[in-house]
Amino acid sequence: MLSFMTICVLAVRITLADPTDFVHPDYVLQHAHDSSTNSAKASITRNAQAAAKNGPYSIVNSNGISAPSGDKHDYLSWAPYHWPECNWCSYGRTHLAHSGDGGNETDTEPDDPSPDQDFGPGEDAGDDYDDASYLQARSQHDDNILKLASRHNRILRLRREAPGTETEDSSVQTASLPSATESVLDLLPLPQAPLGTLSSIPTAGFSTGPLPTPTSHTTSQHIAGSSTAPQAAVKTGKPSNTACTPSPTKSLPPSATWTTCPYVARDGQVNPDVRTLAGADAINKASDGFLSNVLASVFSGNLQYVKTAINILNTFFLAQDTRMNPNMNYGQVIRGPGDNFGTFTGPLDMRGLVKVTNAIMILKKSNSTGWTSELDQQMRTWMTHYLDWLQNSPIGKKAQSRPNNHGTFYYLSISALSIALDKPQDALNALEEFFKNPFQEQIAKSGEQPFESVRTRPLHYRCFNLEGLIALAKIGDYLGKNYWDMRTKYGSATIKTAVDFTMGVKSGNEKIEELVPHVAAAMAAYGPSLAYTNFLSKQSADNQPFWFYDQPSALSHAPTSKAGSSKRSTIVWRRDDDGVTSAVDPECPSIFLRHERVEIDDGIFTTCEELLPYYDEVNEVKNNN
C-alpha cells in the first residue's frame, strides 16, 4: 500500500458534510482495521450512532403537506432559489419572511435551522443572503465576466446563422450573434434584463437605472423545459404609498402564497421556507445513516449496526406508511399558479442514492445475515422502477442533457443503480457516454469549470461538480477502468487539473472547506504532493469520514496503483504518441449548436458569450473570484 505523507493534525475547526461518494466493497472488508484511518472510522461510528438516535427518516411530511398528486409517498421539494413575487409591500428580504408565520412580514431574519440540515444542491444554513450581500456578490461576479468578455476575440468565430439554433427559453428573444466587426461588449444587455438569467450582465457604471430583476417562471410549462417571459420587478426598497398593496397577515396562510404568487429565480439565494419539507434533508440523512451503520458494523462486528441500517432503509424505501415512491415527479417544484410539476434539478436531491447502493453492495459482499433475499428483492424492485423513471421520464431526460453538474450527477445515479442491479455493462456504458461526451467540455485547459464558475457562487459549484466527477471515476475504478487520466478536449485537463485549479482560487465569502474531500481523493488517486499535504493539514482531513476510503489502496486503476500505470488499455480516451491529447482552441460547447441560451438550473440560463472567457483567459477570473 502506498502510504501518504504524514499530515500535521490541527485542532478540528469545522465539521464537513460527507459528500456523495463511492468506495470499493473489497477495500472496506480488507482494510476495516487499518490503524492509519482510526480517526476517520471513529467519526463514521459516531455518525452511525447519531443516525440510530435521530432516525429513521422519511420523506413523508409530518405537517401534512403532500405533493400535488395528493399522494404523501411522492417525494416533494421546492426549488431552493425561487422566491414569491407578489406585488406586496416588502422590506429587506423581499418575501414573506417565514412560511410558518401565516403570511406575516417581519423585519427580522428567520430562525436559523439546525446546522446539519441540507438544502438543495449542497446548500446549508450559511448560504442565505440578504438582498444587499446578494446583489453585491452578483455585481462583482458579473463585472468579472464583463471585463473578460470585452477582451475576448475568439467569440467572433460564432456563426450568425447556425442551423437549428434556438433558445431553450423559447419566449425570450436573445441578441443575434456578433458579426466580424462587432465586439462582445456591444452585445451585452443593459441592466433592465432579468437577474435570474446569467445572460443578463449588468454593465457597472453604464447605467443608473433600476437593478435587474429575477426571472419569472410558470411551472405548468417547465416539465417540457420552457419558461415564460420575465415578470415585474420584486420590490426591494421601502415603496411609495401607491407602489404596492400592504402584505396580508394571518388571513392568508402560507399555502395560499405558494399557489397564488408567481415565483422568480435568484441564483444562489436560498429561500428559507424550503426547510419546511422533509425532502432532501431526509434523503441525505437516510443515505448517510445507512452507509455509516453498514460501515460501523464491518469495523466492529456488532450486528446492532446492521439492524439500525436495515431499519433506516426499510422506513425510507419500503414501509407501508413511510416509504418513498420511486420517482421524482415533484422534486424541486417551482411554486406559483398552474400545474406544479417537478423540474430537471429534482433528481439532484436523490444523489444520496449512490451511498445506499454502495452500502447494499458491502452488505452483500460481507454475507451479512441481516440482508435477506426478501429485502434484496424489494430493493431491487424499487431501484428498477427508479432507474426506469430516470431514463424515460421527461424530467430525467432533461437532467441527462444538462452540460453541468446536473448531467454529472444524472450519470452517477445511472451507473450506481446499474451496478446495484447487477448490470455492470450498463454502468460502463453510462460512464463511457459521460466521459466521451459532456465531460469533454466541462474542464478547460487550466482546470477551470466554466459551466460551474459562471454561477453566482462559483467555488461552491466547482466543488460540487468535482464531487460527482470523483465518484464517477471511483465507480469506473471499481469496474476496471481508469477515468482518472481521462483528458478533456482542451489539452491535458483531467479531474486532477480541476482540483488543482480550484485549490488556487480565492474563496471570498464561500467555503474553501468544501474542497477538502476532493483534495483527499485527488491525493489518493494521483499521489501525494506538498500542496495537497499543506491544504489537508490545515483542515484536519484525517478526522473526517471520507479519509477512511480516500486511500490509494481503495483504488486499483488510478495513477497511484501499479495496475493503473501498466494497463494503459483501460484508458478510454485515445492519446497522441506523446501521451497527451491534442488541444482544441476554446469554442462554443456543442449544446450551443442547438440553443443560444442554455438552462443550467431552474429558470437560470447561460450563453456561449459568458462561458468562453472561462475557457480562455481564465487567470483573470481566478484572481478576481
XYZ file of C-alpha atoms in Angstrom:
625
model
C 0.000 0.000 0.000
C 1.283 3.434 -0.938
C 1.265 5.435 2.262
C 0.517 9.127 2.441
C 2.899 11.752 3.650
C 2.483 12.380 7.348
C -0.044 15.127 7.877
C 0.121 17.531 10.777
C -3.171 17.277 12.616
C -4.562 20.537 13.904
C -7.490 21.020 16.241
C -10.746 20.342 14.441
C -12.199 23.708 13.482
C -15.029 22.585 11.223
C -17.405 19.734 10.624
C -17.657 18.861 6.954
C -20.661 17.327 5.299
C -19.714 13.909 3.960
C -20.062 14.236 0.183
C -21.614 11.845 -2.305
C -19.009 9.150 -2.795
C -18.332 5.529 -3.658
C -15.977 3.042 -2.008
C -14.905 -0.356 -3.312
C -16.583 -3.049 -1.123
C -13.426 -5.171 -1.164
C -11.424 -2.283 0.250
C -13.884 -1.909 3.132
C -13.612 -5.566 4.082
C -9.828 -5.773 3.665
C -8.881 -2.506 5.371
C -11.528 -2.158 8.048
C -8.908 -2.464 10.780
C -6.085 -0.324 9.383
C -4.802 1.808 12.239
C -3.901 4.705 9.906
C -7.584 5.524 9.441
C -8.742 5.069 13.038
C -9.823 8.710 13.433
C -11.964 8.548 10.305
C -13.540 5.267 11.390
C -14.341 6.770 14.768
C -16.144 9.631 13.000
C -18.119 7.151 10.892
C -19.100 5.225 14.012
C -20.242 8.406 15.768
C -22.343 9.262 12.706
C -23.856 5.784 12.810
C -24.794 6.177 16.460
C -26.309 9.608 15.803
C -28.426 8.147 12.993
C -29.614 5.401 15.329
C -30.660 8.047 17.838
C -32.258 10.534 15.431
C -33.584 8.251 12.703
C -35.136 6.590 10.916
C -36.094 9.122 8.255
C -38.932 9.555 5.796
C -39.899 11.962 3.026
C -43.490 11.928 4.301
C -44.103 15.377 5.748
C -45.291 15.481 9.341
C -47.031 18.826 8.684
C -49.447 17.175 6.271
C -48.106 18.824 3.105
C -48.254 16.424 0.150
C -47.151 16.582 -3.456
C -49.686 17.983 -5.967
C -50.581 14.367 -6.769
C -52.123 14.081 -3.305
C -50.006 11.015 -2.556
C -47.965 11.540 0.595
C -45.447 8.974 -0.659
C -44.473 11.091 -3.661
C -41.272 12.946 -2.922
C -41.767 16.714 -2.700
C -39.245 19.515 -2.521
C -39.299 23.143 -3.593
C -36.794 24.822 -5.872
C -34.387 26.450 -3.391
C -33.555 29.542 -5.471
C -37.135 30.675 -6.189
C -38.970 33.433 -4.366
C -42.597 34.677 -4.432
C -43.207 37.827 -6.446
C -46.457 39.188 -5.093
C -46.946 42.899 -5.615
C -46.963 43.480 -1.859
C -45.060 45.938 0.262
C -41.791 44.368 1.290
C -38.768 45.409 3.290
C -35.397 43.668 3.464
C -35.738 40.075 2.327
C -38.452 40.705 -0.312
C -40.579 37.728 0.641
C -42.916 36.532 3.347
C -40.244 36.064 5.947
C -41.129 32.571 7.071
C -43.655 30.113 5.745
C -44.835 29.262 9.212
C -45.905 32.747 10.248
C -49.266 32.787 8.493
C -48.059 35.319 5.945
C -46.848 37.949 8.399
C -43.954 40.071 7.282
C -41.196 40.828 9.693
C -38.030 42.867 9.652
C -36.147 40.133 11.451
C -34.312 37.199 9.957
C -35.982 33.765 10.002
C -34.935 31.331 12.652
C -31.683 29.559 11.911
C -32.120 25.903 11.039
C -30.290 23.094 12.707
C -26.682 23.023 11.453
C -26.939 19.570 9.888
C -29.781 20.414 7.532
C -29.032 20.316 3.824
C -30.949 22.347 1.290
C -30.803 21.954 -2.452
C -27.539 21.175 -4.237
C -25.205 21.140 -1.279
C -26.677 24.210 0.417
C -26.610 24.853 4.117
C -27.811 27.442 6.543
C -24.848 29.670 5.846
C -25.839 30.059 2.197
C -28.667 32.510 2.853
C -28.004 36.029 1.647
C -29.800 39.224 2.427
C -30.608 41.402 -0.560
C -27.618 43.716 -0.200
C -24.977 40.989 0.048
C -26.583 39.011 -2.751
C -26.620 41.964 -5.151
C -23.070 42.910 -4.192
C -21.801 39.387 -4.871
C -23.743 39.233 -8.100
C -22.419 42.605 -9.271
C -18.815 41.643 -8.554
C -19.219 38.314 -10.332
C -20.810 39.933 -13.387
C -18.136 42.617 -13.529
C -15.546 39.842 -13.825
C -17.432 38.291 -16.722
C -17.835 41.667 -18.408
C -14.165 42.521 -18.093
C -13.152 39.256 -19.709
C -15.854 39.279 -22.347
C -14.818 42.692 -23.592
C -11.340 41.325 -24.327
C -12.427 38.012 -25.740
C -11.929 37.886 -29.505
C -12.479 34.219 -30.149
C -16.207 34.724 -29.689
C -16.176 36.159 -33.193
C -15.910 32.618 -34.519
C -19.571 32.113 -33.672
C -21.774 31.621 -36.691
C -24.513 34.230 -37.019
C -26.921 31.787 -38.530
C -26.043 28.388 -37.075
C -28.616 25.892 -38.428
C -31.212 24.842 -35.886
C -30.034 27.318 -33.278
C -32.685 28.357 -30.779
C -33.028 29.406 -27.194
C -34.203 26.928 -24.575
C -36.189 29.788 -23.112
C -38.405 29.987 -26.180
C -40.325 33.033 -25.019
C -37.265 35.234 -24.529
C -35.652 36.938 -27.522
C -31.872 36.946 -27.344
C -29.375 39.132 -29.153
C -28.127 37.933 -32.513
C -24.629 36.513 -32.704
C -21.836 39.009 -33.398
C -20.652 39.787 -36.868
C -16.974 40.009 -37.744
C -16.923 43.695 -36.802
C -18.946 43.539 -33.588
C -17.448 43.103 -30.138
C -18.948 41.131 -27.301
C -19.247 44.347 -25.321
C -21.588 45.769 -27.953
C -23.994 42.887 -27.403
C -24.110 42.895 -23.607
C -27.554 43.929 -22.317
C -28.097 46.911 -20.068
C -29.309 46.247 -16.529
C -33.004 46.034 -17.348
C -32.640 42.312 -18.111
C -33.617 39.564 -15.647
C -31.283 38.899 -12.744
C -32.212 35.245 -12.653
C -30.669 34.619 -16.080
C -26.900 34.505 -16.183
C -27.037 36.043 -19.647
C -28.144 39.293 -18.025
C -24.866 41.039 -17.253
C -25.181 44.422 -15.516
C -22.661 46.819 -17.022
C -21.431 48.626 -13.929
C -21.101 52.359 -14.449
C -23.107 52.407 -17.694
C -26.491 52.988 -16.140
C -28.038 54.392 -13.017
C -31.384 52.740 -13.675
C -33.123 50.125 -11.527
C -31.396 46.927 -10.507
C -32.089 43.874 -12.670
C -34.997 41.701 -11.619
C -35.394 37.953 -11.221
C -36.687 35.605 -13.884
C -40.322 34.591 -13.657
C -41.480 31.081 -14.345
C -44.697 29.181 -14.993
C -44.374 25.676 -13.639
C -47.004 24.136 -15.892
C -44.619 24.515 -18.815
C -41.417 23.663 -17.036
C -41.693 19.901 -17.298
C -41.259 20.362 -21.027
C -38.254 22.583 -20.475
C -39.687 26.014 -21.268
C -40.348 29.098 -19.195
C -42.287 32.299 -19.502
C -41.133 35.844 -20.071
C -39.885 37.922 -17.128
C -42.454 39.493 -14.831
C -42.357 42.802 -12.991
C -39.572 43.529 -10.555
C -39.718 42.473 -6.930
C -39.830 45.491 -4.651
C -36.579 45.622 -2.699
C -36.820 49.008 -1.011
C -39.442 50.851 1.008
C -42.141 51.548 -1.585
C -44.185 54.678 -2.110
C -47.785 54.838 -0.956
C -49.081 53.689 -4.334
C -46.347 51.244 -5.306
C -47.801 48.201 -3.630
C -50.573 46.679 -1.598
C -49.934 46.023 2.113
C -48.928 42.418 2.626
C -51.501 40.034 4.114
C -51.401 38.824 7.660
C -52.804 35.607 9.097
C -55.791 35.907 6.770
C -53.608 34.416 4.040
C -51.919 31.145 5.060
C -48.549 30.189 3.556
C -50.180 27.608 1.259
C -52.150 30.411 -0.418
C -48.944 32.322 -1.090
C -47.402 29.204 -2.595
C -50.223 28.802 -5.114
C -51.175 32.410 -5.929
C -47.844 34.238 -6.212
C -45.612 33.797 -9.252
C -42.143 32.617 -8.213
C -38.905 34.023 -9.615
C -35.325 32.746 -9.737
C -32.445 34.243 -7.759
C -29.383 32.173 -8.425
C -27.576 31.168 -5.249
C -30.062 32.775 -2.853
C -31.791 30.036 -0.865
C -35.415 30.616 0.090
C -35.522 29.519 3.758
C -39.042 28.115 3.576
C -37.771 25.099 1.615
C -36.837 23.845 5.074
C -40.462 23.185 5.946
C -40.404 19.981 3.855
C -38.665 16.730 4.760
C -37.335 16.444 1.200
C -33.605 16.482 0.585
C -32.808 16.577 4.295
C -34.441 13.161 4.788
C -32.671 11.674 1.769
C -29.271 12.908 2.894
C -29.705 11.738 6.470
C -31.087 8.359 5.443
C -28.293 7.664 2.953
C -25.565 8.839 5.335
C -27.097 6.906 8.234
C -27.493 3.730 6.224
C -23.917 3.737 4.910
C -22.418 4.787 8.255
C -24.138 1.949 10.108
C -23.126 -0.619 7.481
C -19.510 0.540 7.721
C -19.628 0.600 11.537
C -20.878 -2.989 11.539
C -17.841 -4.034 9.479
C -15.458 -2.135 11.768
C -16.906 -3.548 14.991
C -18.628 -6.800 14.080
C -21.623 -5.543 16.090
C -24.847 -6.687 14.404
C -26.814 -3.904 16.104
C -25.415 -1.530 13.490
C -26.826 -3.762 10.747
C -30.233 -3.739 12.419
C -30.162 0.066 12.563
C -29.122 0.239 8.916
C -31.956 -2.059 7.820
C -34.436 -0.041 9.869
C -33.327 3.174 8.129
C -33.574 1.542 4.704
C -36.945 -0.058 5.346
C -38.502 3.126 6.745
C -37.348 5.296 3.867
C -37.968 2.992 0.901
C -40.312 0.145 1.817
C -42.535 0.531 4.896
C -46.201 0.954 4.039
C -46.728 4.215 5.901
C -43.381 5.974 5.399
C -41.985 4.742 2.063
C -41.000 6.923 -0.882
C -42.406 6.184 -4.327
C -39.627 5.519 -6.878
C -39.904 8.776 -8.803
C -39.007 12.454 -8.532
C -42.042 13.849 -10.322
C -42.282 16.610 -7.734
C -38.636 17.270 -6.970
C -37.695 20.965 -6.697
C -41.140 22.189 -7.701
C -41.363 25.861 -8.616
C -44.413 27.137 -6.795
C -46.973 29.518 -8.225
C -50.165 29.404 -10.294
C -50.607 26.458 -12.623
C -49.593 22.814 -12.592
C -46.750 22.251 -10.146
C -44.581 19.563 -11.695
C -41.049 18.822 -10.662
C -38.080 20.189 -12.570
C -34.921 18.714 -14.086
C -32.990 19.753 -10.984
C -35.109 17.455 -8.804
C -33.082 14.255 -9.370
C -30.145 16.060 -7.786
C -31.912 15.745 -4.434
C -31.610 11.964 -4.771
C -27.837 11.877 -5.229
C -27.529 10.149 -1.834
C -28.883 7.018 -3.503
C -25.280 6.304 -4.541
C -24.411 5.743 -0.893
C -27.433 3.475 -0.490
C -26.428 1.262 -3.408
C -22.839 1.247 -2.166
C -23.898 0.120 1.313
C -26.070 -2.639 -0.156
C -23.042 -3.890 -2.110
C -20.998 -4.003 1.123
C -23.732 -5.894 2.981
C -23.957 -8.476 0.207
C -20.183 -8.795 -0.161
C -19.831 -9.390 3.577
C -22.582 -12.053 3.503
C -24.411 -10.191 6.246
C -27.243 -12.221 7.762
C -29.275 -9.016 8.020
C -29.548 -8.754 4.238
C -32.276 -11.261 3.413
C -33.412 -12.415 -0.013
C -36.794 -10.781 0.587
C -35.215 -7.441 1.390
C -32.923 -7.764 -1.594
C -35.823 -8.375 -3.964
C -37.844 -5.479 -2.569
C -34.977 -3.039 -3.023
C -34.212 -4.402 -6.495
C -37.820 -3.700 -7.448
C -37.633 -0.153 -6.064
C -34.317 0.590 -7.783
C -35.522 -0.888 -11.078
C -38.554 1.413 -11.085
C -36.480 4.457 -10.183
C -33.874 3.679 -12.845
C -36.649 3.373 -15.411
C -38.044 6.737 -14.301
C -34.631 8.400 -14.618
C -34.070 7.069 -18.112
C -37.541 7.584 -19.566
C -39.303 10.486 -17.832
C -39.149 13.987 -19.380
C -37.567 15.269 -16.187
C -34.866 12.602 -16.211
C -34.105 13.100 -19.892
C -33.647 16.828 -19.432
C -31.345 16.264 -16.441
C -29.265 13.958 -18.631
C -28.912 16.647 -21.300
C -27.516 19.318 -18.959
C -23.828 20.112 -19.550
C -23.105 20.992 -15.920
C -23.352 19.287 -12.519
C -26.931 18.158 -13.170
C -25.748 15.949 -16.021
C -22.786 14.731 -13.960
C -24.969 13.540 -11.088
C -27.507 12.034 -13.502
C -24.849 9.725 -14.932
C -23.606 8.982 -11.421
C -27.077 7.774 -10.411
C -27.435 5.669 -13.568
C -24.076 3.946 -13.113
C -24.548 3.299 -9.370
C -28.039 1.852 -9.841
C -26.851 -0.338 -12.704
C -24.103 -1.844 -10.552
C -26.512 -2.493 -7.685
C -28.846 -4.241 -10.128
C -26.012 -6.484 -11.369
C -25.776 -4.723 -14.722
C -22.087 -3.780 -14.889
C -22.113 -3.338 -18.665
C -24.927 -0.811 -18.402
C -22.883 1.045 -15.795
C -19.846 1.040 -18.104
C -21.968 2.271 -20.986
C -23.150 5.204 -18.877
C -19.576 6.008 -17.825
C -18.310 5.865 -21.396
C -21.125 8.083 -22.616
C -20.406 10.652 -19.926
C -16.624 10.795 -20.202
C -16.593 10.814 -24.000
C -19.258 13.495 -24.311
C -20.302 16.022 -21.600
C -17.088 15.624 -19.608
C -15.061 16.681 -22.630
C -16.380 20.238 -22.327
C -16.562 20.529 -18.559
C -12.909 21.287 -17.766
C -10.846 23.925 -19.568
C -7.108 23.566 -20.157
C -6.349 25.492 -16.959
C -8.633 23.317 -14.841
C -11.450 25.854 -14.733
C -15.020 24.504 -14.945
C -16.854 27.146 -16.998
C -20.382 25.814 -16.542
C -19.870 25.978 -12.761
C -17.781 29.143 -12.459
C -20.375 31.191 -14.357
C -22.731 30.833 -11.379
C -23.075 33.407 -8.596
C -21.280 31.043 -6.195
C -18.504 29.684 -8.408
C -16.365 27.988 -5.749
C -19.293 26.008 -4.409
C -20.329 24.775 -7.824
C -16.787 23.891 -8.874
C -16.546 21.727 -5.755
C -19.994 20.290 -6.291
C -19.262 19.107 -9.823
C -15.928 17.681 -8.638
C -17.896 15.652 -6.097
C -19.782 13.946 -8.921
C -16.721 13.568 -11.188
C -14.655 11.887 -8.481
C -17.458 9.482 -7.556
C -17.855 8.567 -11.246
C -14.118 7.915 -11.520
C -14.275 5.694 -8.411
C -17.119 3.651 -9.904
C -15.081 3.330 -13.084
C -12.104 2.207 -10.997
C -14.315 -0.443 -9.383
C -15.278 -1.674 -12.865
C -11.657 -1.839 -14.036
C -11.399 1.456 -15.907
C -9.022 4.368 -15.451
C -11.000 7.582 -15.828
C -8.588 9.451 -13.564
C -6.352 10.058 -16.576
C -9.216 10.904 -18.925
C -8.444 14.217 -20.592
C -10.901 16.750 -21.868
C -10.576 18.068 -25.396
C -8.848 21.174 -24.074
C -5.316 19.824 -23.930
C -4.270 17.844 -20.878
C -7.053 18.734 -18.458
C -8.129 15.947 -16.084
C -10.013 15.743 -12.809
C -6.703 16.494 -11.112
C -6.312 19.655 -13.179
C -9.707 20.832 -11.958
C -8.870 20.046 -8.309
C -5.534 21.860 -8.550
C -7.112 24.909 -10.169
C -9.849 25.126 -7.559
C -7.271 24.988 -4.770
C -5.840 28.231 -6.140
C -8.987 30.331 -6.381
C -9.819 32.924 -3.765
C -12.770 31.700 -1.745
C -14.151 35.133 -0.850
C -17.360 34.618 1.131
C -17.586 30.977 0.094
C -16.297 27.943 1.979
C -12.978 26.514 0.814
C -13.672 23.591 3.193
C -15.983 22.168 0.518
C -12.877 21.258 -1.476
C -11.222 19.223 1.300
C -12.649 15.746 0.484
C -11.857 16.255 -3.198
C -8.226 17.108 -2.468
C -8.037 13.971 -0.303
C -9.450 11.908 -3.174
C -7.000 13.503 -5.630
C -4.073 12.630 -3.369
C -5.281 9.025 -3.176
C -5.659 8.789 -6.951
C -2.704 10.831 -8.201
C -0.220 10.642 -5.355
C 0.881 12.988 -2.547
C 2.254 16.461 -3.081
C 3.340 19.233 -0.763
C 0.411 21.392 -1.917
C -2.094 18.644 -1.095
C -0.459 17.884 2.249
C -0.409 21.515 3.349
C -4.004 22.068 2.283
C -5.325 18.980 4.071
C -3.319 19.542 7.234
C -4.997 22.915 7.715
C -8.403 21.237 7.605
C -7.677 18.173 9.776
C -8.854 15.940 6.956
C -7.858 12.667 8.632
C -10.569 13.212 11.255
C -13.286 13.166 8.599
C -15.208 10.049 7.447
C -14.055 10.332 3.833
C -10.444 9.858 4.935
C -11.170 6.162 5.537
C -11.799 5.411 1.878
C -9.777 8.207 0.245
C -6.696 5.997 0.344
C -4.581 4.624 -2.547
C -5.429 1.053 -1.613
C -9.108 1.802 -2.250
C -8.276 2.389 -5.935
C -6.991 -0.290 -8.276
C -6.739 1.625 -11.544
C -5.697 5.114 -10.507
C -2.269 6.549 -11.393
C -1.010 5.675 -7.886
C -1.609 1.955 -8.486
C 0.570 -0.421 -10.475
C -2.498 -1.567 -12.356
C -3.254 1.994 -13.351
C 0.230 2.583 -14.761
C 0.711 -0.757 -16.503
C -2.708 -1.305 -18.067
C -2.973 1.760 -20.241
C -5.531 -0.048 -22.388
C -8.106 0.780 -19.725
C -7.871 4.484 -20.594
C -10.841 5.085 -22.814
C -9.716 8.329 -24.480
C -7.264 7.853 -27.362
C -3.952 9.616 -26.811
C -1.458 11.009 -29.271
C 2.000 9.421 -29.457
C 3.360 11.831 -26.870
C 0.724 10.726 -24.364
C -1.188 13.996 -24.450
C -4.397 14.650 -26.326
C -4.271 17.390 -28.922
C -5.634 20.662 -27.608
C -8.689 22.365 -29.060
C -8.969 26.136 -29.045
C -11.891 27.355 -26.969
C -15.139 27.312 -28.874
C -18.804 27.184 -28.006
C -19.712 23.922 -26.236
C -21.748 21.680 -28.501
C -25.052 22.330 -26.739
C -24.954 25.861 -28.158
C -25.261 24.469 -31.667
C -28.916 23.900 -30.763
C -29.603 26.704 -28.290
C -28.394 30.252 -27.856
C -29.302 30.202 -24.174
C -28.929 27.043 -22.107
C -30.772 26.404 -18.859
C -28.296 25.192 -16.237
C -30.654 25.484 -13.264
C -34.364 26.143 -12.949
C -35.002 29.448 -14.699
C -31.257 30.219 -14.792
C -29.610 30.430 -18.214
C -26.162 31.000 -19.638
C -24.820 31.824 -23.082
C -21.702 30.969 -25.015
C -20.545 34.576 -24.700
C -20.457 34.194 -20.924
C -18.686 30.848 -20.931
C -15.911 31.385 -23.470
C -13.804 33.687 -21.296
C -13.558 30.907 -18.724
C -12.190 28.517 -21.335
C -9.579 31.052 -22.424
C -8.496 33.997 -20.280
C -9.203 32.205 -17.021
C -6.315 33.562 -14.987
C -8.056 36.875 -14.524
C -11.243 35.129 -13.403
C -9.199 33.069 -10.979
C -7.604 36.139 -9.438
C -10.840 38.042 -9.041
C -13.220 35.415 -7.623
